[in-house]
mmCIF file with all atom_site columns, C-alpha atoms and ligand atoms in Angstrom:
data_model
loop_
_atom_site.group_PDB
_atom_site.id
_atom_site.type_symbol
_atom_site.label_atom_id
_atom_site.label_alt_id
_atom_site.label_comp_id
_atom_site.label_asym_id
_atom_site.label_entity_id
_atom_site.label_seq_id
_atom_site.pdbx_PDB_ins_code
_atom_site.Cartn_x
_atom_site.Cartn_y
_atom_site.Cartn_z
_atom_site.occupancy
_atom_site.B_iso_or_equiv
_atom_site.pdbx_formal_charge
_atom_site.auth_seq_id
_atom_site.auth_comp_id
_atom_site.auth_asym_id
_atom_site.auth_atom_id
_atom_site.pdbx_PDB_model_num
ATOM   1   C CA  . UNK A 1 1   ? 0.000   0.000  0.000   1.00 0.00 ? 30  UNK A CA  1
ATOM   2   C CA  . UNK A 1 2   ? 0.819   3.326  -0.970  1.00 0.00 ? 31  UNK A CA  1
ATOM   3   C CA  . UNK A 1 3   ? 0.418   7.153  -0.976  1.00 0.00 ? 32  UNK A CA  1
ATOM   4   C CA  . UNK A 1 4   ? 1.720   9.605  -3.562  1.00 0.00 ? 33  UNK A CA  1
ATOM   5   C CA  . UNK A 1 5   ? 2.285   13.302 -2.347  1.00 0.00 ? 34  UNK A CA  1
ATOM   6   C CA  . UNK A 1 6   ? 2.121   15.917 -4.763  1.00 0.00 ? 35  UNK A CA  1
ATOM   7   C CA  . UNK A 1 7   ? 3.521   19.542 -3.852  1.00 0.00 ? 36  UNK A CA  1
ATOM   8   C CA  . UNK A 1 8   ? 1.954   22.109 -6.377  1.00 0.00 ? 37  UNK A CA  1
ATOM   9   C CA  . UNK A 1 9   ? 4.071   24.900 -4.364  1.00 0.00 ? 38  UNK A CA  1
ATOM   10  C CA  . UNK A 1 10  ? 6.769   26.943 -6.260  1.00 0.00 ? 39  UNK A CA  1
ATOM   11  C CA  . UNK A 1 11  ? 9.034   26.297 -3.372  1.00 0.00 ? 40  UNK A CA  1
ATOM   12  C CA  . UNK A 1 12  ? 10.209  22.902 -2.415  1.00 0.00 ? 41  UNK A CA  1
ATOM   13  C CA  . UNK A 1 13  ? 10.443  23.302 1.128   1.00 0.00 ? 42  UNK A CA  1
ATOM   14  C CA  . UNK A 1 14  ? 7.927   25.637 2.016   1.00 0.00 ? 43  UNK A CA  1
ATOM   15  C CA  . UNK A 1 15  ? 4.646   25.522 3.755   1.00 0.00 ? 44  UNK A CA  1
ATOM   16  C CA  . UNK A 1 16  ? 2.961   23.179 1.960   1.00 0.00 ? 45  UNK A CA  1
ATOM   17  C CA  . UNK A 1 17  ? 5.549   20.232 2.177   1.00 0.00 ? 46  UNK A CA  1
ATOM   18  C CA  . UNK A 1 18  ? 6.145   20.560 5.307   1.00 0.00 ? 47  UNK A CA  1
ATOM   19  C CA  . UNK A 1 19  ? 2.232   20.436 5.593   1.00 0.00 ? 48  UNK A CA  1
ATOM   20  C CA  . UNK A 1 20  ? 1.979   17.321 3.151   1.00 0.00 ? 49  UNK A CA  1
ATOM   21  C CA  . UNK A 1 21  ? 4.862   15.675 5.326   1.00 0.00 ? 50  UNK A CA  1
ATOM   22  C CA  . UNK A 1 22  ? 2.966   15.801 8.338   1.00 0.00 ? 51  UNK A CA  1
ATOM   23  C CA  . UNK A 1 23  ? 0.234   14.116 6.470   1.00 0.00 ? 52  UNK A CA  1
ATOM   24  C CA  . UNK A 1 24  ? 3.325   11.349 5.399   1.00 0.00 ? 53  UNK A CA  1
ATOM   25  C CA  . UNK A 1 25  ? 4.587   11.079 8.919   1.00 0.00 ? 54  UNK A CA  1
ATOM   26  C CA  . UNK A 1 26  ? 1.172   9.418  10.437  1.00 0.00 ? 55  UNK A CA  1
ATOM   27  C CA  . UNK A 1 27  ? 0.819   7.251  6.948   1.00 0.00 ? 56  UNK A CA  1
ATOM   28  C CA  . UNK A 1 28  ? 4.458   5.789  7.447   1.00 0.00 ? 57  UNK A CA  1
ATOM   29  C CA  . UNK A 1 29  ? 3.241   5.218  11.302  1.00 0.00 ? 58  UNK A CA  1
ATOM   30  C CA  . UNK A 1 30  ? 0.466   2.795  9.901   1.00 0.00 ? 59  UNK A CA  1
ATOM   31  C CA  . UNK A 1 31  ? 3.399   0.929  7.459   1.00 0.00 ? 60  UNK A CA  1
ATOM   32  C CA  . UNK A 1 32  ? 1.578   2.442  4.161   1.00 0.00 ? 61  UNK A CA  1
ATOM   33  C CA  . UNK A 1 33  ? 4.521   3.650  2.026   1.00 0.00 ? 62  UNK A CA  1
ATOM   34  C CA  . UNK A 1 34  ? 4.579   7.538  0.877   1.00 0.00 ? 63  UNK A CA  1
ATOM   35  C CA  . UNK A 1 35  ? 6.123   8.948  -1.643  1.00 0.00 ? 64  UNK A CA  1
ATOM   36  C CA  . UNK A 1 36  ? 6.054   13.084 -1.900  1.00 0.00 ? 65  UNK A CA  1
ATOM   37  C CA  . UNK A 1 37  ? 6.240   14.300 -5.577  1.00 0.00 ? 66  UNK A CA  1
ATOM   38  C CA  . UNK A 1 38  ? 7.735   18.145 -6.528  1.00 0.00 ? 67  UNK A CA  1
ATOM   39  C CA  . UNK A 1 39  ? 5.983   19.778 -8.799  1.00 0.00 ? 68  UNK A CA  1
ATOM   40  C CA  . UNK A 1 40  ? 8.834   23.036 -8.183  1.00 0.00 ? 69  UNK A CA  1
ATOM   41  C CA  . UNK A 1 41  ? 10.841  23.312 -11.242 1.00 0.00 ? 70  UNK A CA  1
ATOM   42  C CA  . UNK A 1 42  ? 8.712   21.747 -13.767 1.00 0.00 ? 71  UNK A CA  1
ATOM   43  C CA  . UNK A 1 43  ? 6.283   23.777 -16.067 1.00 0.00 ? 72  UNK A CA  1
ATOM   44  C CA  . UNK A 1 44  ? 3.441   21.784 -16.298 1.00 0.00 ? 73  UNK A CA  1
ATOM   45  C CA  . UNK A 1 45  ? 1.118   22.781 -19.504 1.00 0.00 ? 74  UNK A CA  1
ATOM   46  C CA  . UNK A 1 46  ? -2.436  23.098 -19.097 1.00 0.00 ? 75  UNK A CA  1
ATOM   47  C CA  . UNK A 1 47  ? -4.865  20.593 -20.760 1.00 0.00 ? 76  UNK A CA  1
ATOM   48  C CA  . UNK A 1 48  ? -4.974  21.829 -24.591 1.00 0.00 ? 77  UNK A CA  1
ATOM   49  C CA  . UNK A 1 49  ? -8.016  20.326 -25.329 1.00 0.00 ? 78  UNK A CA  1
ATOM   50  C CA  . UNK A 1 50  ? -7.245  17.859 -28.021 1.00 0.00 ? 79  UNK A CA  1
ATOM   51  C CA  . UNK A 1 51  ? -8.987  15.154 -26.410 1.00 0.00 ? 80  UNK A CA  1
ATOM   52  C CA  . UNK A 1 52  ? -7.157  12.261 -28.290 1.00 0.00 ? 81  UNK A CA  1
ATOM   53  C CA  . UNK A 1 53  ? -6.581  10.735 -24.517 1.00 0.00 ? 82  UNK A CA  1
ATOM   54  C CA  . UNK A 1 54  ? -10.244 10.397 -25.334 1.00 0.00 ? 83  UNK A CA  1
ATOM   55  C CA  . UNK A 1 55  ? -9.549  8.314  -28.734 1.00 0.00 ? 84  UNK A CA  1
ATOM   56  C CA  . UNK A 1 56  ? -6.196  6.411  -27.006 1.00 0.00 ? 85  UNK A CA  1
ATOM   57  C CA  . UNK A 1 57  ? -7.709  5.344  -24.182 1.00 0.00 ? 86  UNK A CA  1
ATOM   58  C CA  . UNK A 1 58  ? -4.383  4.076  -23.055 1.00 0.00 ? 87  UNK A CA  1
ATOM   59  C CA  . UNK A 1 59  ? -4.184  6.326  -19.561 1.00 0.00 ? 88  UNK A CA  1
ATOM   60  C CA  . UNK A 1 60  ? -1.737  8.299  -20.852 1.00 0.00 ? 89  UNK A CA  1
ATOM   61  C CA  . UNK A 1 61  ? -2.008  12.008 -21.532 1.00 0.00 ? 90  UNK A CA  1
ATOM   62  C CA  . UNK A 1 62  ? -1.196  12.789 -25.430 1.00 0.00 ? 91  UNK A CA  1
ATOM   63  C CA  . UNK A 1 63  ? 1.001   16.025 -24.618 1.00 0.00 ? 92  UNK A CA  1
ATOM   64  C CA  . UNK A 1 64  ? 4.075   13.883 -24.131 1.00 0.00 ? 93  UNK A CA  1
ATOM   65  C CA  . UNK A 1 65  ? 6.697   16.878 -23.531 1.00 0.00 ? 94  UNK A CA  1
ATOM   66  C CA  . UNK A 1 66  ? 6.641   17.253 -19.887 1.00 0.00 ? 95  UNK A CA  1
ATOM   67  C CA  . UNK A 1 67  ? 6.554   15.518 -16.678 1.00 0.00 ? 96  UNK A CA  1
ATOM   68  C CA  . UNK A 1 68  ? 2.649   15.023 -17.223 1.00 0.00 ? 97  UNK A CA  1
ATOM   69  C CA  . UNK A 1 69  ? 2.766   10.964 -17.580 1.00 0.00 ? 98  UNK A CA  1
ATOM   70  C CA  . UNK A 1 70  ? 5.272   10.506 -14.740 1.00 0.00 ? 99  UNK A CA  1
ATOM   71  C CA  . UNK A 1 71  ? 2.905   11.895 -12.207 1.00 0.00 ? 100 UNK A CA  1
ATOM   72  C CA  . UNK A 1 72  ? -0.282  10.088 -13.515 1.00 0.00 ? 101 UNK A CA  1
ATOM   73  C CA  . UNK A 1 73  ? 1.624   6.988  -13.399 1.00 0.00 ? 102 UNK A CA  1
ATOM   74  C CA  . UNK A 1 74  ? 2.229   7.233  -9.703  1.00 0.00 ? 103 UNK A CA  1
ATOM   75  C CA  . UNK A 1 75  ? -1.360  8.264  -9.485  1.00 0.00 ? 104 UNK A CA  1
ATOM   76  C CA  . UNK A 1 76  ? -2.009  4.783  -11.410 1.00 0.00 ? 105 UNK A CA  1
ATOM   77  C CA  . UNK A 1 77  ? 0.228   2.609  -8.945  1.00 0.00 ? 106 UNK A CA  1
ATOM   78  C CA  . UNK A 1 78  ? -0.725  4.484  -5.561  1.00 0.00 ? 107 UNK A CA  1
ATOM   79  C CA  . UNK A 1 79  ? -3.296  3.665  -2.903  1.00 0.00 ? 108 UNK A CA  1
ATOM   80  C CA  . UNK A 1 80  ? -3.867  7.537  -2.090  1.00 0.00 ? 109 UNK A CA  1
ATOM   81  C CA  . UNK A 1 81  ? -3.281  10.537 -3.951  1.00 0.00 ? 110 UNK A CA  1
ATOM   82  C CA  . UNK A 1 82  ? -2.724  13.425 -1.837  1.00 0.00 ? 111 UNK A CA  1
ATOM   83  C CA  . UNK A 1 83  ? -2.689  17.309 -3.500  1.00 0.00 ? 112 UNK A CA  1
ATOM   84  C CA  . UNK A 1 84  ? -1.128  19.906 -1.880  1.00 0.00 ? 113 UNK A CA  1
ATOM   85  C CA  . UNK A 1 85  ? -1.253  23.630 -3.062  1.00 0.00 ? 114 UNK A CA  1
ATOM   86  C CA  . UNK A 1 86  ? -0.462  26.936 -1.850  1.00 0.00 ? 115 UNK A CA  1
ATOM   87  C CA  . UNK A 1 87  ? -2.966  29.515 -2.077  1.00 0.00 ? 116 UNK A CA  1
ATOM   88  C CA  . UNK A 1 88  ? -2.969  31.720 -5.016  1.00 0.00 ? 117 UNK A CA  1
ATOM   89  C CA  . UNK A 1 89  ? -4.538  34.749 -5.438  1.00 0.00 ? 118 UNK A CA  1
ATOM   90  C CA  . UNK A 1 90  ? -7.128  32.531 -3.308  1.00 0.00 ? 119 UNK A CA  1
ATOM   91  C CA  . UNK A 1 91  ? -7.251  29.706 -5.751  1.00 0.00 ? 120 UNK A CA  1
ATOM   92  C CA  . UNK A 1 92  ? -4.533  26.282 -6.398  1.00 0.00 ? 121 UNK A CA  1
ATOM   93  C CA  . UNK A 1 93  ? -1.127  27.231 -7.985  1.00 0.00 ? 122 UNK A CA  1
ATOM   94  C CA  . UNK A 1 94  ? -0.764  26.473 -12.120 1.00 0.00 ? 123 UNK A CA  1
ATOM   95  C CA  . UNK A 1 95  ? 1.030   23.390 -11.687 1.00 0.00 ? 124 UNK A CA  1
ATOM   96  C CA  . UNK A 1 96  ? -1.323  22.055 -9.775  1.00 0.00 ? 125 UNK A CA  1
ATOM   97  C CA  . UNK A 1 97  ? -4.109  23.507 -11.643 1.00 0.00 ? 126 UNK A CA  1
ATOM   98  C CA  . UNK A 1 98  ? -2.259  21.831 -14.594 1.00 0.00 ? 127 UNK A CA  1
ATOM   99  C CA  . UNK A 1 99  ? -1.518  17.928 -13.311 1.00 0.00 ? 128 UNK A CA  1
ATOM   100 C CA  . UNK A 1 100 ? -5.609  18.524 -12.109 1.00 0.00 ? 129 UNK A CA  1
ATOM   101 C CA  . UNK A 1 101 ? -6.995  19.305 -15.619 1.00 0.00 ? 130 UNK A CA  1
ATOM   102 C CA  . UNK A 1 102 ? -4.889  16.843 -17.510 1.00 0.00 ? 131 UNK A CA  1
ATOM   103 C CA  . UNK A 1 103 ? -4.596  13.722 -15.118 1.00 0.00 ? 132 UNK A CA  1
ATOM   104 C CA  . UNK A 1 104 ? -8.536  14.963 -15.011 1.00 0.00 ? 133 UNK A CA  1
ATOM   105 C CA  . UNK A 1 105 ? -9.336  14.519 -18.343 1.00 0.00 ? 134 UNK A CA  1
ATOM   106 C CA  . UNK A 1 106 ? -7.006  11.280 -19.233 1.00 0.00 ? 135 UNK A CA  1
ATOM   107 C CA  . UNK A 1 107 ? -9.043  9.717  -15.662 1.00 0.00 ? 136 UNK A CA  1
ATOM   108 C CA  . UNK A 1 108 ? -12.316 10.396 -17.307 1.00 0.00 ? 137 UNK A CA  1
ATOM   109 C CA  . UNK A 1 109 ? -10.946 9.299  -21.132 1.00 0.00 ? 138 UNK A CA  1
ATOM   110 C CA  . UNK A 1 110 ? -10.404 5.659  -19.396 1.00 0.00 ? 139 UNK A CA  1
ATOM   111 C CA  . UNK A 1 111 ? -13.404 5.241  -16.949 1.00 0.00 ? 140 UNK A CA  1
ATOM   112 C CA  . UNK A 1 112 ? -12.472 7.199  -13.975 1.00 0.00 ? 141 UNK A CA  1
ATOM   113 C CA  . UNK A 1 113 ? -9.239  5.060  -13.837 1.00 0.00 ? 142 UNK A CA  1
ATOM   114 C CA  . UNK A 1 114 ? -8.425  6.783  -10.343 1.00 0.00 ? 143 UNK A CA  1
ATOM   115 C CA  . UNK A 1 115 ? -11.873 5.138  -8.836  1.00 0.00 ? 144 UNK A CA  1
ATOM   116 C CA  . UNK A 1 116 ? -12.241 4.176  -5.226  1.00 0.00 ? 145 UNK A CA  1
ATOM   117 C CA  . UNK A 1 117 ? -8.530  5.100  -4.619  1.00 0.00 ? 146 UNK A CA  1
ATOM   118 C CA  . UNK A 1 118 ? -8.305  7.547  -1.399  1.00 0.00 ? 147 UNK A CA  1
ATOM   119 C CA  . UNK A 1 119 ? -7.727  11.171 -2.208  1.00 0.00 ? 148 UNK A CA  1
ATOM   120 C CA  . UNK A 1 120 ? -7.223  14.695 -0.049  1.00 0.00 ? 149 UNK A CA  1
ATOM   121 C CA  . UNK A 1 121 ? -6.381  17.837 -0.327  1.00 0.00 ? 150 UNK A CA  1
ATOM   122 C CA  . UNK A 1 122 ? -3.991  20.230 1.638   1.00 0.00 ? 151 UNK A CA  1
ATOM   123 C CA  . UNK A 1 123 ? -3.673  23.623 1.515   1.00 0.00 ? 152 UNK A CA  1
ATOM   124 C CA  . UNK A 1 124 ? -0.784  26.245 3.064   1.00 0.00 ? 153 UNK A CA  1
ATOM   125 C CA  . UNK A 1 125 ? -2.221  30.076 2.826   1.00 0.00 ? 154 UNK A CA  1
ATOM   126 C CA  . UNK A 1 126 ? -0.960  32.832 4.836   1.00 0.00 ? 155 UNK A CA  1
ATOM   127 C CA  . UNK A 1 127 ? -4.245  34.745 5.743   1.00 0.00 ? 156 UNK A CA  1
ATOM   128 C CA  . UNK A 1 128 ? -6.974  34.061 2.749   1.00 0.00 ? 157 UNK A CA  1
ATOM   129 C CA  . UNK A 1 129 ? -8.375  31.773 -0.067  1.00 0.00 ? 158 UNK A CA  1
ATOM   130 C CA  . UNK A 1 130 ? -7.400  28.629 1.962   1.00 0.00 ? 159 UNK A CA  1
ATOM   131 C CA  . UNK A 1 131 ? -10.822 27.096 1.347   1.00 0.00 ? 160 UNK A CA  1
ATOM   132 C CA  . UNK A 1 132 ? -11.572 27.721 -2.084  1.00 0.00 ? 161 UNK A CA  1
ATOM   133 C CA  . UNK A 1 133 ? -8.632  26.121 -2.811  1.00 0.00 ? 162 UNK A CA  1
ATOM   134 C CA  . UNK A 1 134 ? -9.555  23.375 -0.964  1.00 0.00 ? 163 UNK A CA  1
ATOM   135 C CA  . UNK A 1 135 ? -13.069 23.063 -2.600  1.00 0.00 ? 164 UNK A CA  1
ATOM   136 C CA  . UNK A 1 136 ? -10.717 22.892 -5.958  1.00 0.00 ? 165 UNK A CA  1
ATOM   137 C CA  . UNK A 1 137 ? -8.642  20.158 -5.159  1.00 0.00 ? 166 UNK A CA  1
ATOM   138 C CA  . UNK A 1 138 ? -11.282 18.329 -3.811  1.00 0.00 ? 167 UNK A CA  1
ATOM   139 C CA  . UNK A 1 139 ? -13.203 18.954 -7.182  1.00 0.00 ? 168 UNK A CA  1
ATOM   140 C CA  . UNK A 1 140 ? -10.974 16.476 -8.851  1.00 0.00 ? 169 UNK A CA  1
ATOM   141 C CA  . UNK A 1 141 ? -11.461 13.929 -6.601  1.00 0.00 ? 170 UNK A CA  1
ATOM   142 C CA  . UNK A 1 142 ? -15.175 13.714 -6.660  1.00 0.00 ? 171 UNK A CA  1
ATOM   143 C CA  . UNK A 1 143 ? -15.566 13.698 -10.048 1.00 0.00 ? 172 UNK A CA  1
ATOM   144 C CA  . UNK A 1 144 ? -13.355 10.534 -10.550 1.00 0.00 ? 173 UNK A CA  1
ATOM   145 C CA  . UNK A 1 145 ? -15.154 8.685  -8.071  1.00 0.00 ? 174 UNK A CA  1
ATOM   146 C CA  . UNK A 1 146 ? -12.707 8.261  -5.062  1.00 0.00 ? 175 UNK A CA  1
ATOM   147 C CA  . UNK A 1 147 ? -13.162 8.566  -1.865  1.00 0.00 ? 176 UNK A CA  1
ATOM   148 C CA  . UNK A 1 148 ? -11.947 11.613 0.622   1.00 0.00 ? 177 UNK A CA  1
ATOM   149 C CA  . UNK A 1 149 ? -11.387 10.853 4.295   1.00 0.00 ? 178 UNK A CA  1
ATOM   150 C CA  . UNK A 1 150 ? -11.951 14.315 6.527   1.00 0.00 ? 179 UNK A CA  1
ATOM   151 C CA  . UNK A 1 151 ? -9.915  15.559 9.378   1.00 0.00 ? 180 UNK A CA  1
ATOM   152 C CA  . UNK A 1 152 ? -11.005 17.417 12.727  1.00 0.00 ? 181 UNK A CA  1
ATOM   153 C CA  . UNK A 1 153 ? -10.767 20.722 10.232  1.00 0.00 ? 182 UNK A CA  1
ATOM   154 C CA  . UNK A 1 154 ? -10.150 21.830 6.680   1.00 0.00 ? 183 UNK A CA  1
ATOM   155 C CA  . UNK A 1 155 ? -7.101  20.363 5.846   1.00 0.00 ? 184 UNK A CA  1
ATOM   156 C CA  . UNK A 1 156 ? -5.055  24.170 5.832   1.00 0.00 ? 185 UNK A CA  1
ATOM   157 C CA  . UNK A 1 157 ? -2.369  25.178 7.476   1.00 0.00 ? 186 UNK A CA  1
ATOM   158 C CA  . UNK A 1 158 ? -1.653  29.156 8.093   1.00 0.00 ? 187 UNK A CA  1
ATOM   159 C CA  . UNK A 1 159 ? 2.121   30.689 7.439   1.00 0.00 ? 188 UNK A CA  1
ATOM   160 C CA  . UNK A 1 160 ? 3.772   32.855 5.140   1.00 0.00 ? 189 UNK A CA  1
ATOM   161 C CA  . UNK A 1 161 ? 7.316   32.359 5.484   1.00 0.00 ? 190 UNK A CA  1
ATOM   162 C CA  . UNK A 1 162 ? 8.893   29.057 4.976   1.00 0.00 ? 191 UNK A CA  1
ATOM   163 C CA  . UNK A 1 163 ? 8.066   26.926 7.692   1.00 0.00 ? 192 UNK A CA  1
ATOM   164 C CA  . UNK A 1 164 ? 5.668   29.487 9.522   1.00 0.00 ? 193 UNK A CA  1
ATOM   165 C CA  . UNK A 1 165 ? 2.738   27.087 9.676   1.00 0.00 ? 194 UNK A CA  1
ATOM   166 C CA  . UNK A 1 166 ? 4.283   24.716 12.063  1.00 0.00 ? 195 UNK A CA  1
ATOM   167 C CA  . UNK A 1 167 ? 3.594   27.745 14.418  1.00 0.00 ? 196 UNK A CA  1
ATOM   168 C CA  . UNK A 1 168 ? -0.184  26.612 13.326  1.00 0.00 ? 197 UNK A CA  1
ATOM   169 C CA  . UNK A 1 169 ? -0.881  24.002 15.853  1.00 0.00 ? 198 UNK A CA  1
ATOM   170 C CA  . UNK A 1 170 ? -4.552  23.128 15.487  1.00 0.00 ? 199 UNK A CA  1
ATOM   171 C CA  . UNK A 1 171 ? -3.077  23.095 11.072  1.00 0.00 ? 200 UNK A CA  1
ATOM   172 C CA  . UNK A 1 172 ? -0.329  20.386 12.263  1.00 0.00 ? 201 UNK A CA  1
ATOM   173 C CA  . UNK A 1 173 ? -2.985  18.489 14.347  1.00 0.00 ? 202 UNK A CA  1
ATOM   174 C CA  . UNK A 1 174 ? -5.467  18.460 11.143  1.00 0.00 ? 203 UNK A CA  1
ATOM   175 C CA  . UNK A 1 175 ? -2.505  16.719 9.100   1.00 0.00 ? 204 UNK A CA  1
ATOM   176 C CA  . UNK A 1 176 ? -1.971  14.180 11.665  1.00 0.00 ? 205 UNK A CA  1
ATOM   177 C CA  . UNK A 1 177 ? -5.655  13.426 12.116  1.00 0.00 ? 206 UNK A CA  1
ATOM   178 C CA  . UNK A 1 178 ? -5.954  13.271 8.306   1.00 0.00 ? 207 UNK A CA  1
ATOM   179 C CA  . UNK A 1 179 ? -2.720  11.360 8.000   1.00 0.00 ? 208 UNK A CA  1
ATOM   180 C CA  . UNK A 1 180 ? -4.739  8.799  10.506  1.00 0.00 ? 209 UNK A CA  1
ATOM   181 C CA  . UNK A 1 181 ? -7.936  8.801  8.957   1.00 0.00 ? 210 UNK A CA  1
ATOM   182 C CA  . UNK A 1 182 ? -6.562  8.495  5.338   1.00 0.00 ? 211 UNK A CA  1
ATOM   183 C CA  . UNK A 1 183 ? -4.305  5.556  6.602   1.00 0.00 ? 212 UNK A CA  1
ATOM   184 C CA  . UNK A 1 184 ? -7.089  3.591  8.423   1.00 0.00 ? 213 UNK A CA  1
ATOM   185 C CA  . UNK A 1 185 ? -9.609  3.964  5.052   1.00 0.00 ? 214 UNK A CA  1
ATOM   186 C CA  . UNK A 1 186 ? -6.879  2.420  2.696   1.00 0.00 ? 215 UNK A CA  1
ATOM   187 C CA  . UNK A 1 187 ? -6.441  -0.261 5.215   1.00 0.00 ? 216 UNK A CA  1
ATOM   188 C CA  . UNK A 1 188 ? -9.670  -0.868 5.245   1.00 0.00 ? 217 UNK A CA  1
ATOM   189 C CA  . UNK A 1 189 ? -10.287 -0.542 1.225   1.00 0.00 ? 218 UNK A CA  1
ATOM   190 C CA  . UNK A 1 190 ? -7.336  -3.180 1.115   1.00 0.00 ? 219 UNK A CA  1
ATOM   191 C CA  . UNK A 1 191 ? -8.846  -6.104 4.241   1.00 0.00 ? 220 UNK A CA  1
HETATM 192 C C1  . LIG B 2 .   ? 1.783   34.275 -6.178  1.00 0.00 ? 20  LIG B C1  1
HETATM 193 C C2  . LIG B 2 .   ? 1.354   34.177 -4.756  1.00 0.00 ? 20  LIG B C2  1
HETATM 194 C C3  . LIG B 2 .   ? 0.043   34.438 -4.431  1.00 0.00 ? 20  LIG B C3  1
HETATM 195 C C4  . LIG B 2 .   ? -0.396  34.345 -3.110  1.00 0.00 ? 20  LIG B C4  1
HETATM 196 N N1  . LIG B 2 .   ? -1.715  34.562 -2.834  1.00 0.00 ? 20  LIG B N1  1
HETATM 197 C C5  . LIG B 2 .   ? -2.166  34.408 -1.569  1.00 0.00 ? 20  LIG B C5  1
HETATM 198 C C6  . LIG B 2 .   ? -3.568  34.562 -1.266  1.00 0.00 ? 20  LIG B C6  1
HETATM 199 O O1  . LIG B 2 .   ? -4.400  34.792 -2.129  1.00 0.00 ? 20  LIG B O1  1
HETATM 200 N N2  . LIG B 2 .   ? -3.951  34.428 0.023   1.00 0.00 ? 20  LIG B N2  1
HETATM 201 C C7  . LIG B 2 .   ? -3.057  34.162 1.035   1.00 0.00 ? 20  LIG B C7  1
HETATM 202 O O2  . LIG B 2 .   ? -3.472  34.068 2.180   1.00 0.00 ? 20  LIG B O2  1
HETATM 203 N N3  . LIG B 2 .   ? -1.746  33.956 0.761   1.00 0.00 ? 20  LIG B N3  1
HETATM 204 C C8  . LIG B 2 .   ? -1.273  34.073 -0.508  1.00 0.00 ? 20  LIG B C8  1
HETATM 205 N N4  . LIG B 2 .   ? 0.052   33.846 -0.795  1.00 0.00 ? 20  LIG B N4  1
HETATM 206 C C9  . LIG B 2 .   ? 0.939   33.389 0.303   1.00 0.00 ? 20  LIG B C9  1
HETATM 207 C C10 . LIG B 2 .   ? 1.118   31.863 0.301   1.00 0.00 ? 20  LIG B C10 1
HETATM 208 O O3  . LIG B 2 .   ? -0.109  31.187 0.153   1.00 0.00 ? 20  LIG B O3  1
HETATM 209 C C11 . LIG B 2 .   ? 1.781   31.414 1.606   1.00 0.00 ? 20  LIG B C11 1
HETATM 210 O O4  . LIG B 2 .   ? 3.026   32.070 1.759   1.00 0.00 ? 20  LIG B O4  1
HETATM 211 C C12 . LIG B 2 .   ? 1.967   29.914 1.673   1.00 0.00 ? 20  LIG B C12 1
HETATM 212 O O5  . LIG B 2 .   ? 2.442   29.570 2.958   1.00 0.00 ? 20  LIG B O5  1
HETATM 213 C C13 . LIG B 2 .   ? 2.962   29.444 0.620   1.00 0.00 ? 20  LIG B C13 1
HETATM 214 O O6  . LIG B 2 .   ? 3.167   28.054 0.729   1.00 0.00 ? 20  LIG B O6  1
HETATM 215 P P1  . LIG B 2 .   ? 4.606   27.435 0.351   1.00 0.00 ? 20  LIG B P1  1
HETATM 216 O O7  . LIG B 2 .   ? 5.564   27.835 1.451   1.00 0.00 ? 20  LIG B O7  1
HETATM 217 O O8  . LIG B 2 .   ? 4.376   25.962 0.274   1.00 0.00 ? 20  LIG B O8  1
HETATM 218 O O9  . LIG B 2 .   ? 4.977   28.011 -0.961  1.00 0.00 ? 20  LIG B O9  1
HETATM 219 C C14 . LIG B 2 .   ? 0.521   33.970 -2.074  1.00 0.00 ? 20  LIG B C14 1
HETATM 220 C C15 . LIG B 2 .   ? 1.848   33.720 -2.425  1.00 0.00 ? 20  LIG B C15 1
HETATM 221 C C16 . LIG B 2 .   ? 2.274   33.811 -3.732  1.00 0.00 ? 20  LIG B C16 1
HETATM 222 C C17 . LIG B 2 .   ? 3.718   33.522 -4.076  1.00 0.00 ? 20  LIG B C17 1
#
């Protein structure tokens, strides 16, 4: 078993991973496997709307020049996806916005090929937009049919400066309780 992490923020080691490793931390605790994914330092194109994923059928995204395959085919091989994005201008970063619209589309080209796997969404912010961005990540999830495990708040964390939101206890505590409740589903989706 198996959770892939991806971190939509521009910087590496910012809010949001350390956010999306406290998530990690209580998954490891359980013996699930994680794996965190940068998206920092690769442009990811938007979907183009060619929709030959849609005539290939073959889960693969038709834009073949970036990174775009790599990360669906962790998505393919992992028990939960977890997206993490900074806010914004109160909405997900463009690489995330990117890997959402194309993994997205390619998921609904091959029969919501992401189905019944575990997905959830965390979000760093500093002061506003945390939960639209929230209700965005969590937009791709729904619509591929998988299933979202909740925490004891919004899954957000609140910092501005690198490493800031561990300041944010009851933010820390929502990772671990998410990290717990996201473990115990995928055990129980795998008994
Ligand atoms: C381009 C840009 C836009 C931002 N817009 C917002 C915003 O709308 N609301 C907010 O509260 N913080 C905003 N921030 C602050 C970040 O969300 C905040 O610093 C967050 O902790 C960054 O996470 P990171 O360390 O993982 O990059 C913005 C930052 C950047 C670089």
């Amino acid at each position: 078993m198996n959770v892939v992490a991806f971190n939509g923020s521009a910087r590496k080691d910012g809010n949001t991973a350390i956010l999306l490793n406290a998530v990690l931390e209580e998954v490891r605790k359980e013996g699930i496997d994680a794996e965190p994914v940068q998206l920092a330092g690769t442009a990811l194109q938007g979907c183009i709307a060619c929709y030959k994923c849609f005539e290939n059928k073959n889960k693969r995204c038709a834009v073949e020049k970036d990174e775009m395959n790599s990360y669906i085919e962790k998505m393919l091989g992992a028990d939960g996806i977890l997206l993490g994005s900074p806010t914004y201008f109160s909405d997900v970063s463009a690489n995330i916005k990117a890997l959402i619209e194309r993994c997205g589309m390619v998921a609904r080209a091959n029969e919501d090929m992401l189905r019944r796997k575990v997905g959830a969404a965390v979000v760093a912010v500093r002061r506003a937009g945390a939960t639209h961005v929230f209700s965005s990540l969590n937009y791709f999830f729904l619509i591929g049919q998988m299933i979202v495990p909740g925490s004891s708040y919004w899954n957000l964390g609140i910092g501005r400066e690198p490493g800031e939101v561990r300041n944010d206890n009851e933010g820390m505590q929502t990772m671990a309780n998410l990290g717990k409740n996201m473990a115990w589903l995928i055990r129980k989706l795998n008994s």
